[in-house]
CSV table of N, CA, C and O and ligand atoms in Angstrom, one decimal:
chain,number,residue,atom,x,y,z
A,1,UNK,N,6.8,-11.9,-0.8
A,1,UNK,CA,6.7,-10.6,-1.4
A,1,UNK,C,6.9,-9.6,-0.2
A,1,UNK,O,6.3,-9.7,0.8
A,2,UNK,N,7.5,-8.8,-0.5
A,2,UNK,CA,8.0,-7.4,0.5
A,2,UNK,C,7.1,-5.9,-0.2
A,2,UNK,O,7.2,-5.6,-1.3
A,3,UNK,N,6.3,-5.3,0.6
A,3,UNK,CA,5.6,-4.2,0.1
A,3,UNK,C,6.5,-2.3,1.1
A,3,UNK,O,6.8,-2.0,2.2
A,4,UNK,N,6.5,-1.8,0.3
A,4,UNK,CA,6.7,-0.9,0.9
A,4,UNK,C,6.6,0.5,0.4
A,4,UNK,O,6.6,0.5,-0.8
A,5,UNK,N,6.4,1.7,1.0
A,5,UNK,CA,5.9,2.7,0.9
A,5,UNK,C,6.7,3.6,1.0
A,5,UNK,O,7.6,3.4,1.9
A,6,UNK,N,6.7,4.7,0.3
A,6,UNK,CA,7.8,6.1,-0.1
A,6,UNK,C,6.9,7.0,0.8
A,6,UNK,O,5.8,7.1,0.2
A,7,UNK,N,7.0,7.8,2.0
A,7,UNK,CA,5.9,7.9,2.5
A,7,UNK,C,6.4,9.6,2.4
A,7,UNK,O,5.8,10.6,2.8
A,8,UNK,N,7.6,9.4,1.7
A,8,UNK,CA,8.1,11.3,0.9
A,8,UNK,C,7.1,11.9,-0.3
A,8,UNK,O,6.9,13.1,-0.5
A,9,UNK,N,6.3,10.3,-1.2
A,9,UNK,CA,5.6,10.6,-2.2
A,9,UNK,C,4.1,10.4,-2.0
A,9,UNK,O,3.3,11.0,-2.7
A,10,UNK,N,3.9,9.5,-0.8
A,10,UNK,CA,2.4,8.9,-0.7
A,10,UNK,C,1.6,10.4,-0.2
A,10,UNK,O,2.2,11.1,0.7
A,11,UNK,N,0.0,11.1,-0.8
A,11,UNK,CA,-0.2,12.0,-0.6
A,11,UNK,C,-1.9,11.8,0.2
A,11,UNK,O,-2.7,12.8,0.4
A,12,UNK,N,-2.1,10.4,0.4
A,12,UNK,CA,-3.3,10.0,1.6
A,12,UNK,C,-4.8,9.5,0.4
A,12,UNK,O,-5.9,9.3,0.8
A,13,UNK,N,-4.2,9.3,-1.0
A,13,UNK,CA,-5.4,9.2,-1.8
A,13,UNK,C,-6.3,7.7,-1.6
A,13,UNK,O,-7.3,7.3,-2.2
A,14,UNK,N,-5.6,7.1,-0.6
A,14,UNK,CA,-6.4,5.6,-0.3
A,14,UNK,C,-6.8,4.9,-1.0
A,14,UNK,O,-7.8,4.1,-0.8
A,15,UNK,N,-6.0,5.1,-2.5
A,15,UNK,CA,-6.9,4.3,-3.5
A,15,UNK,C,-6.1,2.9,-3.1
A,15,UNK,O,-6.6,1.8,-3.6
A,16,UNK,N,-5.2,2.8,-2.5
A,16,UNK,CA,-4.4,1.2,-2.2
A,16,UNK,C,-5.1,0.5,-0.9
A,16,UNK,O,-4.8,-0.6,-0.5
A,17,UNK,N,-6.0,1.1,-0.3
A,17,UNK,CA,-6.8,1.2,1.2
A,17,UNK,C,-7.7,0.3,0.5
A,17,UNK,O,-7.6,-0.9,0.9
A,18,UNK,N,-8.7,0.5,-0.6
A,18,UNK,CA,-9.8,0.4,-1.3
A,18,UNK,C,-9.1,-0.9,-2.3
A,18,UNK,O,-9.9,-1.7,-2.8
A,19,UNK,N,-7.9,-1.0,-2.5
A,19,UNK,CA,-7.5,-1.9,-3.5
A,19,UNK,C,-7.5,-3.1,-2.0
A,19,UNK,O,-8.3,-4.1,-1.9
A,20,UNK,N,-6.6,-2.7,-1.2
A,20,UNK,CA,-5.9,-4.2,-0.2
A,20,UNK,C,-6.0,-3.8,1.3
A,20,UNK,O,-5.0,-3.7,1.8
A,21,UNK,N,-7.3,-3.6,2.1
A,21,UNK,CA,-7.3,-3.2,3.2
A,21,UNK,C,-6.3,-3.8,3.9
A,21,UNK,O,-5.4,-3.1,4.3
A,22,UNK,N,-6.4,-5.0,4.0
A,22,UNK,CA,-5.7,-6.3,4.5
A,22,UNK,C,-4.4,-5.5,4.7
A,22,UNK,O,-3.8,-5.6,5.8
A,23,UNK,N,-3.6,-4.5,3.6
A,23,UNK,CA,-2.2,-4.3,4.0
A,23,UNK,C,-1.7,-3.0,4.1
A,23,UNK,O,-0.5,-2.8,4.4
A,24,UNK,N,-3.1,-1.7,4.0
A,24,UNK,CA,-2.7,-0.8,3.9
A,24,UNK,C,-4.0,0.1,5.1
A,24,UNK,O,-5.0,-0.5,5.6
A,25,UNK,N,-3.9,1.0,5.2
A,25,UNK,CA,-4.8,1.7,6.0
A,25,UNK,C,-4.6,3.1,6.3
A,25,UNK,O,-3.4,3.5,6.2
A,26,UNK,N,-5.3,3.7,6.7
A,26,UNK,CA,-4.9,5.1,6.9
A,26,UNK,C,-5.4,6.0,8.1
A,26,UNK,O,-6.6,6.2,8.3
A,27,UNK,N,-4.6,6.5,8.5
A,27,UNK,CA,-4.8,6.5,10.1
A,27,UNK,C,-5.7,7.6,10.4
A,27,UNK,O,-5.5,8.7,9.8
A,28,UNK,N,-6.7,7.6,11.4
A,28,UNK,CA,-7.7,8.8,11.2
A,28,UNK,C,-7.6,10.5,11.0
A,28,UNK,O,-8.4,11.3,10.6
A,29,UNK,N,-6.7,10.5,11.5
A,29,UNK,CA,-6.0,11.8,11.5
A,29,UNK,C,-4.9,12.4,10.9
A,29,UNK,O,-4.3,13.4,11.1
A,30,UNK,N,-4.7,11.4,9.9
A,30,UNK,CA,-3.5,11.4,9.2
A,30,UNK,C,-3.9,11.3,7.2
A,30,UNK,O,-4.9,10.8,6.6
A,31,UNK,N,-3.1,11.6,6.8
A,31,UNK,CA,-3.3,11.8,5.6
A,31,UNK,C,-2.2,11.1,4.9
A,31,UNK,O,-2.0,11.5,3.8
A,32,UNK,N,-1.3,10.0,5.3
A,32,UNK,CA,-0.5,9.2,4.6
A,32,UNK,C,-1.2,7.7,5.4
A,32,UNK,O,-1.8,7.5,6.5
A,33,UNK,N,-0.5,6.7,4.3
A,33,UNK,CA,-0.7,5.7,4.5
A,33,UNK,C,-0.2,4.6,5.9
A,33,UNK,O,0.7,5.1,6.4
A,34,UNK,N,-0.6,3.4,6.4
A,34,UNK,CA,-0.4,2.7,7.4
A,34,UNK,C,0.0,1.8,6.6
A,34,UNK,O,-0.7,1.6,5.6
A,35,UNK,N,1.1,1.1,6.8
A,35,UNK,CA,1.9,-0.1,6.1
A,35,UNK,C,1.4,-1.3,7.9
A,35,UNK,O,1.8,-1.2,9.0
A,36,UNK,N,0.2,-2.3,7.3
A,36,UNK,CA,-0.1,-3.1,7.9
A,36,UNK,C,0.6,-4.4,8.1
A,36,UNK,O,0.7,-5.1,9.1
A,37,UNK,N,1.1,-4.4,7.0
A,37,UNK,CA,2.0,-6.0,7.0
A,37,UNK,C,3.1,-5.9,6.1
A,37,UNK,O,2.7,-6.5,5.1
A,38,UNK,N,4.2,-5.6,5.8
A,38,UNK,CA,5.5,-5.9,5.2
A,38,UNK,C,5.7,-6.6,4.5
A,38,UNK,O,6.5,-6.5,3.6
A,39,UNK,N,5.0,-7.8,4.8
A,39,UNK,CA,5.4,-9.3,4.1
A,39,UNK,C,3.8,-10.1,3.6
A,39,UNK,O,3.6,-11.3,3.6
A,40,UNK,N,3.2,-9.3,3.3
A,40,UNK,CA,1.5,-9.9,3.1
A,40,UNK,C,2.0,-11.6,2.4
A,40,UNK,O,3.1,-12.0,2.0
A,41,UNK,N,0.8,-12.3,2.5
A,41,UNK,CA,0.8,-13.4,1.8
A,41,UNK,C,0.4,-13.5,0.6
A,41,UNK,O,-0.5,-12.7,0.3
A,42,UNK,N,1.0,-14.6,-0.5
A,42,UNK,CA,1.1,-14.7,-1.4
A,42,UNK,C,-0.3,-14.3,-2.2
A,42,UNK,O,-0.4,-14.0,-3.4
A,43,UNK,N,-1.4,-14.6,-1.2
A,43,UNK,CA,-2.8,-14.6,-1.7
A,43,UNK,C,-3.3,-13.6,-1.7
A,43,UNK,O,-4.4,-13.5,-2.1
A,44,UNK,N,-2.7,-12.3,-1.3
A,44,UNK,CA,-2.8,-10.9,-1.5
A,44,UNK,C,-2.1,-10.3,-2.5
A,44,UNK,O,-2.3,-9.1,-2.7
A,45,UNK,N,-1.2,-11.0,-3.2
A,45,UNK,CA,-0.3,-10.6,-4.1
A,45,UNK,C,-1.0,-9.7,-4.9
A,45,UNK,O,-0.6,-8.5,-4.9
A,46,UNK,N,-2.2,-10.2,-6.0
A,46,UNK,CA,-3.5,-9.7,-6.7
A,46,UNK,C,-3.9,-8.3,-6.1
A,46,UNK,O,-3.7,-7.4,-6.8
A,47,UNK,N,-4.2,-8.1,-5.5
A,47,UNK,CA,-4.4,-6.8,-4.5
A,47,UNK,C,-3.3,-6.0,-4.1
A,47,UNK,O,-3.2,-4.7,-4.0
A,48,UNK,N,-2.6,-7.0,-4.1
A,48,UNK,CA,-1.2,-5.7,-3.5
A,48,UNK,C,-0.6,-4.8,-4.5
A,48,UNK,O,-0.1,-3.7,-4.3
A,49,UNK,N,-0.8,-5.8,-6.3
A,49,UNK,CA,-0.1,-5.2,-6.7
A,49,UNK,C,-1.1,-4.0,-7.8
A,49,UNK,O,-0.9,-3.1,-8.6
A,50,UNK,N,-2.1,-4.6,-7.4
A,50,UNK,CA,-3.7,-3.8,-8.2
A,50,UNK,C,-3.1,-2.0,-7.2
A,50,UNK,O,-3.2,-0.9,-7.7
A,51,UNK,N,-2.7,-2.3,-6.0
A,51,UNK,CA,-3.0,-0.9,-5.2
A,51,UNK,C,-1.7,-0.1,-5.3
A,51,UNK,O,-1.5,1.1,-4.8
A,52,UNK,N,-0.8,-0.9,-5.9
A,52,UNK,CA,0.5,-0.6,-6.4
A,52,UNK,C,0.6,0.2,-7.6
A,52,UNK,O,1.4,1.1,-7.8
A,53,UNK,N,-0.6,-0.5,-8.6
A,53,UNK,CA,-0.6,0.2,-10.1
A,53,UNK,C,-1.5,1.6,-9.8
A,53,UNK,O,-1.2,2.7,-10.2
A,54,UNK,N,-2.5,1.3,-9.0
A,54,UNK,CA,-3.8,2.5,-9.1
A,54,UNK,C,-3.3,3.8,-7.7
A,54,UNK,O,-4.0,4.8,-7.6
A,55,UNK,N,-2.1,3.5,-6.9
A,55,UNK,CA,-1.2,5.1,-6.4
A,55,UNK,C,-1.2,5.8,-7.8
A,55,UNK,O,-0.5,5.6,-8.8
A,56,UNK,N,-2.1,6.7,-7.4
A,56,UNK,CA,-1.8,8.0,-8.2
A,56,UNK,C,-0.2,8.6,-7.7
A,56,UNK,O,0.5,9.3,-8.5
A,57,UNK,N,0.1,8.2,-6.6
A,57,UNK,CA,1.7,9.2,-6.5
A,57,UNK,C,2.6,8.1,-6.7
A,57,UNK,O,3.8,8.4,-6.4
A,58,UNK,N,2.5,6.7,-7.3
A,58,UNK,CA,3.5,5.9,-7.5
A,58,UNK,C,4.8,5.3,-5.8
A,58,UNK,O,5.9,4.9,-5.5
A,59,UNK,N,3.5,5.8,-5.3
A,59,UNK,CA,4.3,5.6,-3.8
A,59,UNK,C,4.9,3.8,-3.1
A,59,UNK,O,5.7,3.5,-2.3
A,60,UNK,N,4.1,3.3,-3.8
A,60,UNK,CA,4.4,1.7,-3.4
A,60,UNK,C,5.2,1.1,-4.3
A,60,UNK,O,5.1,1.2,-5.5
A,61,UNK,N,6.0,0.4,-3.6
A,61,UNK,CA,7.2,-1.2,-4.2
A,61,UNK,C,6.7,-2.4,-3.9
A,61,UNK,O,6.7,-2.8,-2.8
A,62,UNK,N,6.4,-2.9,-4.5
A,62,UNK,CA,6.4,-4.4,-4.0
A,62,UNK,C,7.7,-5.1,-4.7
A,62,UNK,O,8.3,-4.7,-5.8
A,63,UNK,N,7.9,-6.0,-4.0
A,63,UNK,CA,9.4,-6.6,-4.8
A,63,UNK,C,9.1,-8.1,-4.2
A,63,UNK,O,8.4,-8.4,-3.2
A,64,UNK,N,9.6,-8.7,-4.7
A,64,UNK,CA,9.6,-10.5,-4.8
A,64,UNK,C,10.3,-10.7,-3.5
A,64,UNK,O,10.5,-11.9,-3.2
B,101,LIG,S1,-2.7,5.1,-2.9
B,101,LIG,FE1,-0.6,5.9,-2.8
B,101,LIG,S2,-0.7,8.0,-2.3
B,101,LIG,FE2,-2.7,7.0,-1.8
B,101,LIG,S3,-2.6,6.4,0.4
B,101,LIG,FE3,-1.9,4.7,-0.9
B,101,LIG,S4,0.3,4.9,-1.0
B,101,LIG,FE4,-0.5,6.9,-0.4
């Protein structure tokens, strides 16, 4: 799985932070997201794509 972030749309709401720490994070001083891992493992999939649905800005792809 490949994750990636529109970081033209992402507006810092961390609800994907709170969904998948493991892949997302947000940097102290910053108000958009940290793409942690590119390629998370399969066993985060459940999470990656829970933090995918619950972006209020629709900012995240995950793709196969
Ligand atoms: S939930 Fe969406 S808008 Fe919020 S930090 Fe994550 S990617 Fe950005």
């Amino acid at each position: 799985m490949r994750v990636s972030v529109d970081l033209d749309e992402c507006l810092g709401y961390a609800n994907c932070v709170v969904d998948a720490p493991q892949v997302f994070d947000i940097v102290e001083d910053g108000m958009q997201v940290h793409l942690l891992q590119e390629n998370p493992p399969e066993e985060l999939r459940t999470s990656v794509e829970a933090a995918a649905l619950d972006c209020p800005a629709k900012a995240i792809t995950v793709v196969d």
